[in-house]
Short mmCIF file of C-alpha atoms in Angstrom, two decimals:
data_model
loop_
_atom_site.label_atom_id
_atom_site.label_comp_id
_atom_site.label_asym_id
_atom_site.label_seq_id
_atom_site.Cartn_x
_atom_site.Cartn_y
_atom_site.Cartn_z
CA MET A 243 37.79 29.94 -2.38
CA VAL A 244 37.64 28.92 -6.05
CA ARG A 245 38.36 32.52 -7.07
CA VAL A 246 41.10 33.14 -4.50
CA THR A 247 42.94 29.95 -5.47
CA HIS A 248 42.45 30.80 -9.16
CA TRP A 249 44.25 34.14 -8.83
CA ILE A 250 47.04 32.78 -6.62
CA THR A 251 47.56 30.07 -9.22
CA THR A 252 47.60 32.72 -11.95
CA LEU A 253 50.41 34.62 -10.20
CA CYS A 254 52.36 31.40 -9.63
CA PHE A 255 51.83 30.35 -13.24
CA PHE A 256 53.34 33.58 -14.55
CA ALA A 257 56.31 33.22 -12.18
CA LEU A 258 56.79 29.58 -13.23
CA LEU A 259 56.44 30.45 -16.91
CA ILE A 260 58.96 33.28 -16.93
CA THR A 261 61.52 31.46 -14.78
CA GLY A 262 60.90 28.27 -16.75
CA ILE A 263 61.78 30.10 -19.96
CA GLU A 264 64.92 31.49 -18.31
CA ILE A 265 65.94 27.99 -17.21
CA VAL A 266 65.29 26.39 -20.60
CA ILE A 267 67.38 29.08 -22.33
CA SER A 268 70.45 27.69 -20.56
CA HIS A 269 70.02 24.45 -22.51
CA PRO A 270 67.43 24.70 -25.31
CA ARG A 271 68.00 21.08 -26.40
CA PHE A 272 65.78 18.12 -25.55
CA TYR A 273 66.46 14.40 -25.32
CA TRP A 274 64.63 11.15 -24.69
CA GLY A 275 65.65 8.54 -22.12
CA GLU A 276 67.88 8.89 -19.07
CA ALA A 277 70.75 11.09 -20.23
CA GLY A 278 71.67 13.63 -22.91
CA ASN A 279 74.12 16.49 -23.41
CA VAL A 280 75.62 18.63 -26.18
CA LEU A 281 77.72 15.67 -27.37
CA THR A 282 74.57 13.55 -27.83
CA PRO A 283 72.16 13.99 -30.74
CA ALA A 284 69.14 15.99 -29.58
CA LEU A 285 65.52 14.86 -29.94
CA PHE A 286 64.87 18.45 -31.01
CA GLU A 287 66.35 21.88 -30.41
CA LEU A 288 64.61 25.21 -29.91
CA PRO A 289 65.81 27.72 -32.51
CA ILE A 290 66.81 30.26 -29.86
CA PRO A 291 70.14 31.53 -28.49
CA ALA A 292 71.36 30.06 -25.19
CA SER A 293 72.61 31.59 -21.95
CA ARG A 294 75.61 29.24 -21.81
CA PRO A 295 78.57 29.26 -24.20
CA THR A 296 78.80 25.44 -24.25
CA VAL A 297 75.56 25.01 -26.21
CA PRO A 298 75.98 25.19 -30.01
CA THR A 299 72.99 27.26 -31.16
CA GLY A 300 74.26 28.80 -34.38
CA TYR A 301 73.91 32.27 -32.85
CA GLY A 302 77.11 34.24 -32.43
CA PHE A 303 76.21 35.49 -28.96
CA VAL A 304 75.36 34.21 -25.49
CA LEU A 305 72.43 35.57 -23.49
CA PRO A 306 72.94 36.71 -19.89
CA ASP A 307 72.65 33.87 -17.39
CA GLN A 308 69.56 34.27 -15.14
CA ASN A 309 69.35 30.72 -13.80
CA GLY A 310 70.17 31.38 -10.16
CA TRP A 311 67.19 33.50 -9.12
CA SER A 312 65.03 31.80 -11.77
CA ARG A 313 65.54 28.44 -10.10
CA TYR A 314 64.94 29.83 -6.60
CA LEU A 315 61.71 31.52 -7.76
CA HIS A 316 60.60 28.54 -9.91
CA PHE A 317 60.67 26.22 -6.89
CA GLN A 318 59.17 28.76 -4.49
CA ALA A 319 56.29 29.44 -6.92
CA ALA A 320 55.89 25.67 -7.36
CA TRP A 321 55.49 25.26 -3.58
CA ILE A 322 52.80 27.96 -3.48
CA ALA A 323 51.05 26.56 -6.57
CA VAL A 324 51.04 23.01 -5.19
CA SER A 325 49.74 24.08 -1.77
CA THR A 326 47.08 26.22 -3.42
CA GLY A 327 46.12 23.35 -5.72
CA LEU A 328 45.78 20.95 -2.80
CA LEU A 329 43.62 23.46 -0.91
CA TYR A 330 41.44 23.89 -4.00
CA ALA A 331 41.15 20.12 -4.53
CA VAL A 332 40.13 19.45 -0.91
CA TYR A 333 37.66 22.35 -1.00
CA GLY A 334 36.28 21.23 -4.35
CA LEU A 335 35.66 17.71 -3.09
CA PHE A 336 34.03 18.79 0.16
CA THR A 337 31.75 21.41 -1.39
CA ARG A 338 30.97 19.25 -4.43
CA HIS A 339 32.37 22.05 -6.61
CA PHE A 340 33.81 19.51 -9.04
CA ARG A 341 30.57 17.54 -9.30
CA LYS A 342 28.28 20.58 -9.53
CA ASN A 343 30.35 22.90 -11.69
CA LEU A 344 32.87 20.82 -13.59
CA LEU A 345 31.57 17.30 -14.23
CA PRO A 346 29.53 17.50 -17.45
CA ALA A 347 25.96 16.24 -17.33
CA ALA A 348 25.58 12.85 -19.00
CA GLY A 349 23.32 14.34 -21.68
CA ASP A 350 25.92 16.93 -22.64
CA LEU A 351 28.44 14.25 -23.55
CA SER A 352 26.47 12.78 -26.45
CA GLY A 353 28.02 13.33 -29.86
CA ARG A 354 25.20 15.60 -30.99
CA ALA A 355 25.26 17.83 -27.88
CA LEU A 356 29.06 18.14 -28.09
CA TRP A 357 28.86 18.95 -31.78
CA SER A 358 26.26 21.67 -31.31
CA GLU A 359 28.39 23.22 -28.56
CA ILE A 360 31.47 23.13 -30.82
CA ALA A 361 29.44 24.59 -33.69
CA SER A 362 28.15 27.50 -31.61
CA HIS A 363 31.74 28.16 -30.49
CA LEU A 364 32.91 28.13 -34.10
CA ARG A 365 30.23 30.65 -35.05
CA PHE A 366 31.46 32.89 -32.19
CA LYS A 367 27.93 32.92 -30.83
CA PRO A 368 27.97 35.12 -27.73
CA PRO A 369 27.15 33.21 -24.53
CA GLY A 370 23.55 33.35 -23.35
CA GLU A 371 22.23 34.32 -19.93
CA ALA A 372 22.56 30.76 -18.56
CA GLU A 373 26.16 30.51 -19.59
CA ALA A 374 27.10 33.57 -17.62
CA ARG A 375 26.36 31.56 -14.47
CA SER A 376 27.50 28.08 -15.40
CA TYR A 377 30.23 26.47 -17.47
CA ASN A 378 29.34 24.89 -20.81
CA VAL A 379 30.40 21.34 -21.59
CA LEU A 380 33.56 22.31 -23.51
CA GLN A 381 34.67 24.52 -20.64
CA ARG A 382 33.98 21.74 -18.17
CA LEU A 383 36.01 19.17 -20.11
CA THR A 384 38.90 21.58 -20.66
CA TYR A 385 39.03 22.71 -17.03
CA LEU A 386 38.87 19.13 -15.79
CA PHE A 387 41.75 18.20 -18.09
CA VAL A 388 43.85 21.18 -17.00
CA ILE A 389 43.15 20.62 -13.29
CA PHE A 390 43.41 16.85 -13.10
CA VAL A 391 45.80 15.95 -15.93
CA ALA A 392 47.99 18.87 -17.06
CA PHE A 393 48.86 20.44 -13.69
CA PRO A 394 49.53 17.10 -11.94
CA LEU A 395 51.67 15.98 -14.88
CA ALA A 396 53.66 19.22 -14.78
CA ILE A 397 54.28 18.73 -11.04
CA TRP A 398 55.16 15.06 -11.45
CA THR A 399 57.61 15.58 -14.32
CA GLY A 400 59.11 18.48 -12.37
CA LEU A 401 59.70 16.26 -9.36
CA ALA A 402 61.07 13.53 -11.62
CA MET A 403 63.96 15.85 -12.56
CA SER A 404 65.10 15.99 -8.93
CA PRO A 405 67.95 13.54 -8.26
CA ALA A 406 67.01 13.38 -4.55
CA ILE A 407 63.31 12.65 -5.22
CA ALA A 408 64.37 10.07 -7.81
CA SER A 409 66.56 8.39 -5.18
CA ALA A 410 63.66 8.04 -2.74
CA PHE A 411 60.95 7.28 -5.31
CA PRO A 412 62.61 5.85 -8.45
CA ALA A 413 59.24 5.10 -10.05
CA THR A 414 58.58 8.84 -10.46
CA VAL A 415 61.26 8.77 -13.19
CA THR A 416 61.19 5.23 -14.56
CA VAL A 417 57.50 5.59 -15.49
CA PHE A 418 58.58 8.20 -18.08
CA GLY A 419 61.58 6.20 -19.28
CA GLY A 420 64.20 8.49 -17.77
CA GLN A 421 65.07 11.90 -16.42
CA GLN A 422 65.55 13.48 -19.86
CA SER A 423 62.17 12.13 -20.99
CA ALA A 424 60.60 13.71 -17.91
CA ARG A 425 62.26 17.03 -18.81
CA THR A 426 60.93 16.82 -22.37
CA ILE A 427 57.38 16.01 -21.17
CA HIS A 428 57.64 18.87 -18.63
CA PHE A 429 58.38 21.19 -21.55
CA PHE A 430 55.40 19.99 -23.61
CA VAL A 431 52.99 20.18 -20.67
CA SER A 432 54.16 23.76 -20.07
CA VAL A 433 53.58 24.62 -23.73
CA PHE A 434 50.10 23.10 -23.48
CA LEU A 435 49.34 25.14 -20.34
CA LEU A 436 50.56 28.29 -22.06
CA LEU A 437 48.26 27.58 -25.03
CA PHE A 438 45.40 26.96 -22.61
CA LEU A 439 46.12 30.31 -20.96
CA LEU A 440 46.05 32.14 -24.31
CA VAL A 441 42.76 30.52 -25.37
CA HIS A 442 41.34 31.08 -21.87
CA ILE A 443 42.13 34.81 -22.08
CA ALA A 444 40.77 35.01 -25.64
CA MET A 445 37.50 33.38 -24.55
CA VAL A 446 37.14 35.74 -21.58
CA TRP A 447 37.74 38.59 -24.01
CA LEU A 448 35.14 37.37 -26.49
CA ALA A 449 32.58 36.70 -23.76
CA GLY A 450 32.82 40.31 -22.60
CA PHE A 451 36.04 41.12 -20.80
CA ARG A 452 34.67 43.47 -18.13
CA ASN A 453 31.73 41.28 -17.17
CA ARG A 454 33.77 38.10 -17.11
CA MET A 455 36.62 39.68 -15.16
CA ARG A 456 34.14 41.04 -12.65
CA ALA A 457 32.66 37.56 -12.31
CA MET A 458 36.09 35.97 -11.96
CA ILE A 459 37.12 38.46 -9.27
CA THR A 460 33.92 39.20 -7.33
CA GLY A 461 31.85 36.12 -8.13
CA ARG A 462 28.90 38.17 -9.40
CA ALA A 463 27.80 37.28 -12.90
CA GLY A 464 26.00 40.53 -13.83
CA ALA A 465 25.24 39.62 -17.41
CA HIS A 466 23.53 42.91 -18.23
CA LYS A 467 24.46 46.45 -17.39
CA GLU A 468 21.08 47.29 -15.91
CA HIS A 469 21.38 44.46 -13.37
CA ALA A 470 24.90 45.33 -12.38
CA MET B 113 25.15 37.85 3.53
CA SER B 114 26.19 39.05 7.01
CA ASN B 115 25.72 35.58 8.48
CA LEU B 116 27.81 33.87 5.87
CA SER B 117 30.58 36.42 5.86
CA ARG B 118 30.78 36.43 9.68
CA ARG B 119 31.17 32.68 9.73
CA LYS B 120 33.75 32.99 6.99
CA LEU B 121 35.60 35.68 8.89
CA ILE B 122 35.75 33.59 12.08
CA THR B 123 36.92 30.42 10.36
CA THR B 124 39.49 32.34 8.33
CA GLY B 125 40.73 34.06 11.50
CA LEU B 126 41.01 30.77 13.38
CA ALA B 127 42.77 29.13 10.47
CA ALA B 128 45.23 32.01 10.21
CA THR B 129 46.02 31.92 13.96
CA ALA B 130 46.44 28.13 13.89
CA GLY B 131 48.62 28.47 10.79
CA ALA B 132 50.85 31.14 12.33
CA SER B 133 51.41 29.27 15.60
CA GLY B 134 51.88 26.03 13.64
CA LEU B 135 54.57 27.75 11.59
CA ALA B 136 56.37 28.99 14.72
CA VAL B 137 56.43 25.48 16.22
CA ALA B 138 57.49 23.99 12.88
CA ALA B 139 60.37 26.49 12.61
CA ARG B 140 61.73 25.51 16.05
CA LEU B 141 61.45 21.80 15.31
CA ALA B 142 63.01 22.26 11.88
CA HIS B 143 65.97 24.06 13.39
CA ARG B 144 66.51 21.37 16.00
CA TYR B 145 66.46 18.56 13.42
CA GLY B 146 68.71 20.36 10.94
CA LEU B 147 66.05 21.06 8.32
CA ILE B 148 67.00 24.72 7.71
CA PRO B 149 69.48 25.40 4.88
CA PRO B 150 72.18 28.09 5.30
CA ASP B 151 70.60 30.17 2.50
CA HIS B 152 67.20 30.36 4.24
CA GLY B 153 67.19 34.19 4.28
CA GLY B 154 65.98 36.53 1.56
CA ILE B 155 62.85 36.50 -0.57
CA TYR B 156 63.38 32.96 -1.88
CA GLY B 157 64.37 31.53 1.52
CA ALA B 158 60.92 30.12 2.30
CA GLY B 159 60.73 27.95 -0.81
CA GLU B 160 64.30 26.80 -0.37
CA THR B 161 63.70 25.87 3.28
CA LEU B 162 60.58 23.88 2.36
CA THR B 163 62.48 22.02 -0.35
CA TYR B 164 65.47 21.19 1.83
CA GLY B 165 63.40 20.37 4.93
CA PHE B 166 60.98 18.07 3.12
CA GLN B 167 63.70 16.34 1.14
CA ARG B 168 65.77 15.76 4.28
CA LEU B 169 62.77 14.08 5.88
CA LEU B 170 62.02 11.99 2.79
CA THR B 171 65.47 11.20 1.44
CA ARG B 172 67.90 11.00 4.39
CA HIS B 173 68.88 7.39 3.65
CA SER B 174 67.60 6.91 0.11
CA MET B 175 70.04 5.60 -2.49
CA ALA B 176 70.64 7.32 -5.84
CA ARG B 177 69.59 5.17 -8.75
CA GLU B 178 72.37 2.97 -10.14
CA PHE B 179 72.29 1.82 -13.75
CA PRO B 180 73.39 -1.22 -15.75
CA ARG B 181 76.70 -0.97 -17.63
CA SER B 182 74.79 -0.68 -20.93
CA GLN B 183 73.41 2.70 -19.84
CA ILE B 184 76.85 4.35 -19.48
CA SER B 185 76.94 7.43 -21.76
CA LYS B 186 79.34 7.17 -24.67
CA THR B 187 79.81 10.93 -24.62
CA PRO B 188 80.20 12.21 -21.06
CA PHE B 189 80.43 15.98 -21.23
CA PRO B 190 83.28 17.62 -19.28
CA ASN B 191 81.86 21.04 -18.53
CA GLY B 192 84.61 23.65 -18.41
CA ASP B 193 88.39 23.45 -18.87
CA PRO B 194 90.85 22.08 -16.33
CA PRO B 195 92.84 24.67 -14.35
CA GLN B 196 95.41 26.42 -16.53
CA ASP B 197 97.76 27.62 -13.81
CA GLU B 198 101.37 26.46 -13.46
CA ALA B 199 100.85 24.82 -10.06
CA PHE B 200 98.19 22.48 -11.46
CA LYS B 201 100.23 21.70 -14.57
CA ARG B 202 103.25 20.80 -12.42
CA LEU B 203 101.14 18.43 -10.32
CA GLN B 204 99.65 16.92 -13.46
CA ALA B 205 103.10 16.40 -15.02
CA ARG B 206 104.06 14.24 -12.05
CA GLY B 207 100.90 12.14 -12.34
CA PHE B 208 99.40 13.92 -9.32
CA ALA B 209 101.80 11.97 -7.07
CA ASP B 210 102.13 15.12 -4.92
CA TRP B 211 98.39 15.92 -4.77
CA ARG B 212 97.13 16.06 -1.18
CA LEU B 213 93.66 16.07 0.31
CA ALA B 214 93.83 17.75 3.73
CA VAL B 215 91.12 17.05 6.32
CA ASP B 216 90.81 19.43 9.25
CA GLY B 217 88.30 21.21 11.50
CA MET B 218 86.24 19.28 14.05
CA VAL B 219 88.19 16.06 13.79
CA ALA B 220 90.26 14.15 16.37
CA ARG B 221 93.27 13.60 14.06
CA PRO B 222 93.67 16.15 11.24
CA ALA B 223 95.42 14.50 8.33
CA SER B 224 96.40 14.86 4.72
CA PHE B 225 96.04 12.05 2.16
CA SER B 226 97.86 11.36 -1.08
CA LEU B 227 96.11 9.78 -4.05
CA ALA B 228 97.91 6.48 -3.35
CA GLU B 229 96.79 6.54 0.29
CA LEU B 230 93.16 7.11 -0.69
CA LYS B 231 93.38 4.28 -3.21
CA SER B 232 94.47 1.93 -0.41
CA TYR B 233 91.15 2.51 1.38
CA PRO B 234 88.09 0.34 0.60
CA SER B 235 86.74 1.57 -2.73
CA ARG B 236 83.30 1.67 -4.27
CA SER B 237 82.23 1.80 -7.91
CA GLN B 238 78.79 3.00 -8.91
CA ILE B 239 77.09 3.78 -12.20
CA THR B 240 75.14 6.95 -11.57
CA HIS B 241 73.63 9.94 -13.32
CA LEU B 242 75.30 13.34 -13.22
CA ALA B 243 72.78 16.07 -14.01
CA CYS B 244 73.66 19.73 -14.50
CA GLU B 245 71.25 22.44 -13.36
CA GLU B 246 71.24 23.63 -17.01
CA GLY B 247 69.35 20.49 -18.01
CA TRP B 248 71.91 18.14 -19.57
CA SER B 249 73.26 14.96 -18.05
CA PHE B 250 75.35 11.83 -18.53
CA ILE B 251 75.75 8.45 -16.86
CA ALA B 252 79.18 7.13 -15.90
CA GLU B 253 80.80 4.60 -13.63
CA TRP B 254 82.54 6.43 -10.80
CA THR B 255 85.16 4.84 -8.55
CA GLY B 256 86.47 6.24 -5.30
CA VAL B 257 86.61 5.96 -1.57
CA PRO B 258 83.34 6.65 0.25
CA LEU B 259 83.77 9.91 2.14
CA PHE B 260 82.67 8.26 5.41
CA HIS B 261 85.82 6.07 5.34
CA VAL B 262 87.97 9.21 5.15
CA LEU B 263 85.94 10.85 7.93
CA ASP B 264 86.24 7.68 10.06
CA ALA B 265 90.00 7.76 9.62
CA VAL B 266 90.28 11.29 11.06
CA GLY B 267 87.63 10.81 13.76
CA VAL B 268 84.76 13.27 13.31
CA LEU B 269 83.73 14.95 16.58
CA PRO B 270 80.08 14.43 17.64
CA GLN B 271 79.09 18.09 17.24
CA ALA B 272 79.95 18.09 13.51
CA ARG B 273 77.08 19.17 11.24
CA TYR B 274 78.66 19.98 7.88
CA VAL B 275 81.65 19.11 5.74
CA VAL B 276 83.02 22.04 3.72
CA TYR B 277 85.15 21.16 0.70
CA PHE B 278 87.58 23.30 -1.24
CA SER B 279 89.07 23.05 -4.72
CA ILE B 280 92.31 24.14 -6.29
CA GLN B 281 89.94 26.47 -8.15
CA ARG B 282 89.52 29.04 -5.38
CA ASP B 283 86.08 30.30 -6.43
CA TRP B 284 84.48 26.83 -6.37
CA TRP B 285 83.90 25.57 -2.83
CA ASP B 286 80.86 23.97 -1.29
CA SER B 287 79.50 22.09 1.71
CA VAL B 288 77.10 19.27 2.58
CA ASP B 289 75.29 18.27 5.75
CA MET B 290 76.28 15.06 7.55
CA ALA B 291 73.40 13.13 5.92
CA ASP B 292 75.11 13.59 2.55
CA ALA B 293 78.68 13.47 3.92
CA LEU B 294 78.12 10.06 5.55
CA HIS B 295 75.94 8.73 2.71
CA PRO B 296 77.45 5.52 1.27
CA GLN B 297 77.31 6.88 -2.31
CA THR B 298 79.21 10.08 -1.54
CA LEU B 299 82.66 9.35 -2.97
CA VAL B 300 86.03 11.02 -3.12
CA THR B 301 86.19 9.95 -6.75
CA TYR B 302 89.47 9.15 -8.50
CA GLY B 303 88.30 6.83 -11.30
CA MET B 304 85.76 7.00 -14.11
CA ASN B 305 84.60 4.29 -16.52
CA GLY B 306 87.46 1.99 -15.48
CA ASN B 307 90.24 4.58 -15.93
CA GLU B 308 91.80 7.36 -13.90
CA LEU B 309 89.41 10.28 -13.49
CA PRO B 310 90.18 12.56 -16.49
CA VAL B 311 91.19 16.12 -15.58
CA GLY B 312 88.21 17.40 -17.60
CA HIS B 313 85.93 15.59 -15.16
CA GLY B 314 87.76 16.76 -12.06
CA GLY B 315 90.81 14.47 -11.86
CA PRO B 316 92.68 13.65 -9.77
CA MET B 317 89.92 13.97 -7.13
CA ARG B 318 86.31 15.04 -7.33
CA LEU B 319 83.61 14.83 -4.69
CA ARG B 320 80.68 12.93 -6.20
CA ILE B 321 77.28 13.39 -4.52
CA PRO B 322 74.89 11.62 -6.88
CA ARG B 323 71.76 12.80 -5.06
CA GLN B 324 72.58 16.43 -5.88
CA LEU B 325 73.12 18.36 -9.11
CA GLY B 326 76.45 18.72 -10.88
CA TYR B 327 77.57 21.96 -9.29
CA LYS B 328 77.75 20.34 -5.82
CA ASN B 329 80.22 17.83 -7.27
CA VAL B 330 83.30 20.00 -6.90
CA LYS B 331 86.32 19.11 -9.04
CA TYR B 332 90.03 19.13 -7.99
CA ILE B 333 89.33 18.96 -4.25
CA THR B 334 92.27 19.76 -1.97
CA ARG B 335 90.78 20.24 1.49
CA LEU B 336 87.84 19.14 3.63
CA THR B 337 86.87 21.03 6.78
CA VAL B 338 84.44 19.50 9.28
CA THR B 339 82.41 22.10 11.15
CA ASP B 340 79.31 22.69 13.28
CA SER B 341 78.46 26.00 11.59
CA LEU B 342 78.81 27.49 8.12
CA LYS B 343 78.86 31.07 9.39
CA GLY B 344 82.63 31.45 9.21
CA PHE B 345 82.93 30.35 5.58
CA GLY B 346 82.69 33.00 2.86
CA LYS B 347 79.53 35.02 3.37
CA GLY B 348 78.07 32.33 5.63
CA LEU B 349 75.63 31.02 3.04
CA GLY B 350 77.19 27.55 2.94
CA SER B 351 79.03 27.65 -0.36
CA ALA B 352 80.08 29.68 -3.35
CA SER B 353 76.76 28.82 -5.07
CA PRO B 354 74.40 31.04 -3.04
CA GLU B 355 76.98 33.83 -3.28
CA GLY B 356 76.56 33.52 -7.05
CA GLY B 357 72.77 33.33 -6.76
CA TYR B 358 72.32 29.53 -6.78
CA ALA B 359 70.73 27.34 -4.10
CA TRP B 360 73.02 25.71 -1.52
CA TYR B 361 70.98 22.50 -1.54
CA ALA B 362 70.93 21.01 -5.03
CA GLY B 363 68.84 17.86 -4.62
CA ILE B 364 66.13 20.16 -6.07
#
């Protein structure tokens, strides 16, 4: 179940990422507070061309507009990702997956233990036999953050941009200080998740791509060739 | 291994059967309670139907947020130019005195209203957010007659399910369900920030639906048609938006 939900989420994440980029291209300017448009000073602008002629980007051309299908797919992928996430969360609670595999042991959270784990990462020490079957403390903390902070925040700020959701549950927006703030936070959470994805792939690569991918797909660790 | 995978197989099979029959029942119920959007077909139809169905259940009577006067944007952005054709310019030159809003379809007394007539109806002013699907937005005070007053005046027949609205700009037409049509914040807007509605923002008349994105808020409206089905309009997808690739329901 953990692996199935992982790969469904992966597919959804790519769909959300690509369509999210398409959507942001139509207005690569960000604001803070409730409202903002091209006549308002921006909090910051992305140095990219836009898909709408009304946005002053400094580029002499306008990219093709892909927002229609991007928005349809963004929300459909979000529905699948949210349902998958809920399934995973319920499963993880019932089977104690979170407690067994993700909550770090108390001893691992001491400054010295954390430091030695960071140091062995920095020396690119290849993972030992034990680590092929269990997550180390840095993995556990990162995964917990991604699962319980980053993804929920991305969903929440996404919902906060909906005028209908905001009408029924105004607090979803006011907690961020406005709809444009929610949009800006949504952008930063997405950037964080993209960085996580890149590091995640790099770590799988360094730990032995074929072995790790086999473990992530089949569930069998198979640390050595002769045991495989 | 065989024990575990057999148990897994049985539970998965049961769950799948329950899920499939649950879906079939849900689809029938959803249709009966008007939770299926006109653009429910195609590869993105499932997501769109979930969004519309859930939001209809959660937000049927919810009120769009209204803001204090201090929050009104100093720079409201009028997206796009007003119509350039002679007919519009002639109407504009006469202060839109000859502008008419026709109401027809499933109504007891089809009628056509001038700007002055609409202004004689009870009005409502509200400071709300207008957000474009592109990502930008502004807050303004909008003044107009709630659409339900206009619909009351013509006598909507009980089988009505949608109100289709047309603009002097032929390629921009849209529709809403009765939940949005009868919503107290849905206005036939003729004023903005204490003045006449500027032509850049849709003057003389724009339909404002603050619980949906900007593109549902059609400018320069000339005709409303009350109907029980959207099949006969355009390609039957509910509005010009899905024909151009955009969702019919824009509450997101």
